[in-house]
Amino acid sequence: VTKTTMTLIKCISLTALLSGAGTARADSTDNVSSRLQVHVPQSLFRPEGYDHREALFGVPPYGGAIAQSVYYADSDLCDPTVDTRKGYPIRSKDSTGKMEPWPSPLILMVDRGGCSFVQKVRNAQKAGAAGAIIADNTCLCSDKDCVSANGQAVCQPAEPIMADDGSGGDISIPSFLMFKVDADQVKAELKANQMVQIEMQWALPSPDDRVEYDLWTTPSDPVSKDFQKNFKAVAQALGSHAYFTPHMYVYDGIKSNCQGFDGENMCFNLCTNNGRY
């Protein structure tokens, strides 16, 4: 990366910060508390950012951002033995004649499919990534332009959920899923050996005079049920001085055998989308 390019990156990031254009808001247009933006190349910059979905695992730096160069793994990253000397953009070769590994810190773009989201992000984390972008491999059925451009006979009727497979407690880096029509543009730049810089940003709730607390649980969690029962009186006493948000952990229903061979929901009210999640 040249000195001129690094200066350009710093100027773009500073301009976005001072103007507020790059600020993630809890009421953002994509209904998530984060923002995904491409700063370099300028041709991929969008004032409103890119539509995306956040992972239900990992530790995002709330109130902060990660702005780094992106490297495309050119892999689904399902193998725990990650080859950091492949992918794009192409780097110079070292004294052994092999391509230099991905320079840390970086944001690693990984293809969807082949294994769980958690496994991909875990492997990206082990490879030194500060954040991961999962590039969707299937068009949404509602995105007619994507379906037409890719000539795909199969599309996904519902947006994918970056669910925890139950083992994501060791994941410390954040990750987003980027929809195919947008991810393809980023991959095209990287495969052309062009530098891409992405910013992942997270919002903090607007400060007020309320205490905000969240509960992460599952329908079958006995500890959570006891807590809710015992905490009920306290929650009622707090009244408008507190804001409570319940969350349900989402798991892969197919791996949990909640979806039958005929697509029937085998777990009833514990699952949604016919047992898919």
PDB file of N, CA, C and O in Angstrom, residues 52-58 112 116-118 120-121 132-135 159-165 173-178 250-252 277:
ATOM      1  N   HIS A  52     -26.896  -5.458   5.483  1.00  0.00           N
ATOM      2  CA  HIS A  52     -26.157  -6.605   6.000  1.00  0.00           C
ATOM      3  C   HIS A  52     -26.907  -7.184   7.187  1.00  0.00           C
ATOM      4  O   HIS A  52     -27.920  -6.632   7.636  1.00  0.00           O
ATOM      5  N   ARG A  53     -26.392  -8.273   7.717  1.00  0.00           N
ATOM      6  CA  ARG A  53     -26.967  -8.872   8.922  1.00  0.00           C
ATOM      7  C   ARG A  53     -25.844  -9.187   9.896  1.00  0.00           C
ATOM      8  O   ARG A  53     -24.790  -9.683   9.501  1.00  0.00           O
ATOM      9  N   GLU A  54     -26.087  -8.900  11.178  1.00  0.00           N
ATOM     10  CA  GLU A  54     -25.091  -9.130  12.219  1.00  0.00           C
ATOM     11  C   GLU A  54     -25.129 -10.575  12.710  1.00  0.00           C
ATOM     12  O   GLU A  54     -26.183 -11.209  12.726  1.00  0.00           O
ATOM     13  N   ALA A  55     -23.986 -11.066  13.135  1.00  0.00           N
ATOM     14  CA  ALA A  55     -23.916 -12.397  13.737  1.00  0.00           C
ATOM     15  C   ALA A  55     -24.491 -12.351  15.148  1.00  0.00           C
ATOM     16  O   ALA A  55     -24.402 -11.333  15.841  1.00  0.00           O
ATOM     17  N   LEU A  56     -25.081 -13.462  15.564  1.00  0.00           N
ATOM     18  CA  LEU A  56     -25.610 -13.585  16.919  1.00  0.00           C
ATOM     19  C   LEU A  56     -24.564 -14.172  17.856  1.00  0.00           C
ATOM     20  O   LEU A  56     -24.898 -14.804  18.854  1.00  0.00           O
ATOM     21  N   PHE A  57     -23.320 -13.967  17.543  1.00  0.00           N
ATOM     22  CA  PHE A  57     -22.203 -14.413  18.368  1.00  0.00           C
ATOM     23  C   PHE A  57     -21.046 -13.454  18.122  1.00  0.00           C
ATOM     24  O   PHE A  57     -21.102 -12.610  17.232  1.00  0.00           O
ATOM     25  N   GLY A  58     -19.990 -13.581  18.904  1.00  0.00           N
ATOM     26  CA  GLY A  58     -18.881 -12.647  18.788  1.00  0.00           C
ATOM     27  C   GLY A  58     -19.060 -11.461  19.717  1.00  0.00           C
ATOM     28  O   GLY A  58     -20.100 -11.312  20.371  1.00  0.00           O
ATOM     29  N   ARG A 112     -19.851 -18.116   1.923  1.00  0.00           N
ATOM     30  CA  ARG A 112     -20.845 -18.859   2.701  1.00  0.00           C
ATOM     31  C   ARG A 112     -20.933 -20.296   2.186  1.00  0.00           C
ATOM     32  O   ARG A 112     -20.679 -20.574   1.028  1.00  0.00           O
ATOM     33  N   SER A 116     -20.861 -24.205   9.413  1.00  0.00           N
ATOM     34  CA  SER A 116     -21.612 -23.179  10.135  1.00  0.00           C
ATOM     35  C   SER A 116     -20.900 -21.826  10.089  1.00  0.00           C
ATOM     36  O   SER A 116     -19.693 -21.735   9.864  1.00  0.00           O
ATOM     37  N   PHE A 117     -21.671 -20.774  10.327  1.00  0.00           N
ATOM     38  CA  PHE A 117     -21.096 -19.438  10.399  1.00  0.00           C
ATOM     39  C   PHE A 117     -20.048 -19.365  11.509  1.00  0.00           C
ATOM     40  O   PHE A 117     -19.007 -18.725  11.351  1.00  0.00           O
ATOM     41  N   VAL A 118     -20.334 -20.005  12.633  1.00  0.00           N
ATOM     42  CA  VAL A 118     -19.416 -19.973  13.770  1.00  0.00           C
ATOM     43  C   VAL A 118     -18.060 -20.554  13.395  1.00  0.00           C
ATOM     44  O   VAL A 118     -17.007 -19.991  13.720  1.00  0.00           O
ATOM     45  N   LYS A 120     -16.652 -20.765  10.466  1.00  0.00           N
ATOM     46  CA  LYS A 120     -15.947 -19.866   9.550  1.00  0.00           C
ATOM     47  C   LYS A 120     -15.287 -18.707  10.305  1.00  0.00           C
ATOM     48  O   LYS A 120     -14.116 -18.388  10.087  1.00  0.00           O
ATOM     49  N   VAL A 121     -16.081 -18.076  11.176  1.00  0.00           N
ATOM     50  CA  VAL A 121     -15.572 -16.912  11.904  1.00  0.00           C
ATOM     51  C   VAL A 121     -14.477 -17.332  12.884  1.00  0.00           C
ATOM     52  O   VAL A 121     -13.500 -16.605  13.081  1.00  0.00           O
ATOM     53  N   ALA A 132     -14.891 -10.352  10.329  1.00  0.00           N
ATOM     54  CA  ALA A 132     -15.144 -11.243   9.198  1.00  0.00           C
ATOM     55  C   ALA A 132     -16.416 -10.813   8.470  1.00  0.00           C
ATOM     56  O   ALA A 132     -17.395 -10.393   9.101  1.00  0.00           O
ATOM     57  N   ILE A 133     -16.373 -10.921   7.152  1.00  0.00           N
ATOM     58  CA  ILE A 133     -17.536 -10.676   6.297  1.00  0.00           C
ATOM     59  C   ILE A 133     -17.855 -11.980   5.585  1.00  0.00           C
ATOM     60  O   ILE A 133     -17.011 -12.509   4.844  1.00  0.00           O
ATOM     61  N   ILE A 134     -19.041 -12.520   5.812  1.00  0.00           N
ATOM     62  CA  ILE A 134     -19.475 -13.724   5.112  1.00  0.00           C
ATOM     63  C   ILE A 134     -20.179 -13.295   3.827  1.00  0.00           C
ATOM     64  O   ILE A 134     -21.179 -12.566   3.873  1.00  0.00           O
ATOM     65  N   ALA A 135     -19.647 -13.715   2.689  1.00  0.00           N
ATOM     66  CA  ALA A 135     -20.228 -13.366   1.394  1.00  0.00           C
ATOM     67  C   ALA A 135     -21.302 -14.382   1.041  1.00  0.00           C
ATOM     68  O   ALA A 135     -21.009 -15.564   0.845  1.00  0.00           O
ATOM     69  N   GLU A 159     -34.356 -14.191   4.433  1.00  0.00           N
ATOM     70  CA  GLU A 159     -33.007 -13.732   4.723  1.00  0.00           C
ATOM     71  C   GLU A 159     -32.315 -14.700   5.683  1.00  0.00           C
ATOM     72  O   GLU A 159     -32.924 -15.189   6.631  1.00  0.00           O
ATOM     73  N   PRO A 160     -31.050 -15.007   5.444  1.00  0.00           N
ATOM     74  CA  PRO A 160     -30.319 -15.907   6.339  1.00  0.00           C
ATOM     75  C   PRO A 160     -30.057 -15.257   7.685  1.00  0.00           C
ATOM     76  O   PRO A 160     -29.962 -14.036   7.795  1.00  0.00           O
ATOM     77  N   ILE A 161     -29.976 -16.084   8.718  1.00  0.00           N
ATOM     78  CA  ILE A 161     -29.671 -15.622  10.070  1.00  0.00           C
ATOM     79  C   ILE A 161     -28.311 -16.176  10.460  1.00  0.00           C
ATOM     80  O   ILE A 161     -28.073 -17.376  10.376  1.00  0.00           O
ATOM     81  N   MET A 162     -27.405 -15.302  10.889  1.00  0.00           N
ATOM     82  CA  MET A 162     -26.078 -15.741  11.321  1.00  0.00           C
ATOM     83  C   MET A 162     -26.187 -16.283  12.747  1.00  0.00           C
ATOM     84  O   MET A 162     -25.771 -15.647  13.721  1.00  0.00           O
ATOM     85  N   ALA A 163     -26.736 -17.482  12.854  1.00  0.00           N
ATOM     86  CA  ALA A 163     -27.016 -18.070  14.154  1.00  0.00           C
ATOM     87  C   ALA A 163     -25.788 -18.708  14.789  1.00  0.00           C
ATOM     88  O   ALA A 163     -24.857 -19.118  14.092  1.00  0.00           O
ATOM     89  N   ASP A 164     -25.820 -18.788  16.102  1.00  0.00           N
ATOM     90  CA  ASP A 164     -24.802 -19.506  16.858  1.00  0.00           C
ATOM     91  C   ASP A 164     -25.142 -20.994  16.790  1.00  0.00           C
ATOM     92  O   ASP A 164     -26.292 -21.374  16.980  1.00  0.00           O
ATOM     93  N   ASP A 165     -24.147 -21.833  16.498  1.00  0.00           N
ATOM     94  CA  ASP A 165     -24.400 -23.267  16.438  1.00  0.00           C
ATOM     95  C   ASP A 165     -24.278 -23.923  17.809  1.00  0.00           C
ATOM     96  O   ASP A 165     -24.306 -25.149  17.925  1.00  0.00           O
ATOM     97  N   ILE A 173     -14.289 -11.939  17.800  1.00  0.00           N
ATOM     98  CA  ILE A 173     -14.339 -10.937  16.734  1.00  0.00           C
ATOM     99  C   ILE A 173     -15.760 -10.812  16.198  1.00  0.00           C
ATOM    100  O   ILE A 173     -16.538 -11.779  16.231  1.00  0.00           O
ATOM    101  N   PRO A 174     -16.135  -9.654  15.703  1.00  0.00           N
ATOM    102  CA  PRO A 174     -17.468  -9.463  15.133  1.00  0.00           C
ATOM    103  C   PRO A 174     -17.514  -9.929  13.679  1.00  0.00           C
ATOM    104  O   PRO A 174     -16.480 -10.049  13.018  1.00  0.00           O
ATOM    105  N   SER A 175     -18.717 -10.158  13.195  1.00  0.00           N
ATOM    106  CA  SER A 175     -18.872 -10.588  11.799  1.00  0.00           C
ATOM    107  C   SER A 175     -20.230 -10.152  11.266  1.00  0.00           C
ATOM    108  O   SER A 175     -21.203 -10.054  12.018  1.00  0.00           O
ATOM    109  N   PHE A 176     -20.263  -9.897   9.966  1.00  0.00           N
ATOM    110  CA  PHE A 176     -21.477  -9.531   9.248  1.00  0.00           C
ATOM    111  C   PHE A 176     -21.686 -10.507   8.094  1.00  0.00           C
ATOM    112  O   PHE A 176     -20.722 -11.093   7.594  1.00  0.00           O
ATOM    113  N   LEU A 177     -22.933 -10.645   7.664  1.00  0.00           N
ATOM    114  CA  LEU A 177     -23.233 -11.322   6.405  1.00  0.00           C
ATOM    115  C   LEU A 177     -23.573 -10.246   5.384  1.00  0.00           C
ATOM    116  O   LEU A 177     -24.399  -9.369   5.643  1.00  0.00           O
ATOM    117  N   MET A 178     -22.931 -10.307   4.231  1.00  0.00           N
ATOM    118  CA  MET A 178     -23.155  -9.343   3.150  1.00  0.00           C
ATOM    119  C   MET A 178     -23.894 -10.056   2.029  1.00  0.00           C
ATOM    120  O   MET A 178     -23.500 -11.148   1.616  1.00  0.00           O
ATOM    121  N   VAL A 250     -30.590 -18.258  18.659  1.00  0.00           N
ATOM    122  CA  VAL A 250     -31.058 -18.944  17.460  1.00  0.00           C
ATOM    123  C   VAL A 250     -30.035 -19.995  17.051  1.00  0.00           C
ATOM    124  O   VAL A 250     -28.847 -19.705  16.913  1.00  0.00           O
ATOM    125  N   TYR A 251     -30.488 -21.213  16.877  1.00  0.00           N
ATOM    126  CA  TYR A 251     -29.613 -22.311  16.497  1.00  0.00           C
ATOM    127  C   TYR A 251     -30.045 -22.888  15.152  1.00  0.00           C
ATOM    128  O   TYR A 251     -31.155 -22.647  14.675  1.00  0.00           O
ATOM    129  N   ASP A 252     -29.171 -23.658  14.557  1.00  0.00           N
ATOM    130  CA  ASP A 252     -29.450 -24.322  13.292  1.00  0.00           C
ATOM    131  C   ASP A 252     -30.390 -25.494  13.556  1.00  0.00           C
ATOM    132  O   ASP A 252     -30.001 -26.505  14.130  1.00  0.00           O
ATOM    133  N   TYR A 277     -34.906 -22.886  12.122  1.00  0.00           N
ATOM    134  CA  TYR A 277     -34.164 -22.211  13.181  1.00  0.00           C
ATOM    135  C   TYR A 277     -34.866 -22.454  14.515  1.00  0.00           C
ATOM    136  O   TYR A 277     -36.079 -22.516  14.577  1.00  0.00           O
TER     137      TYR A 277
END
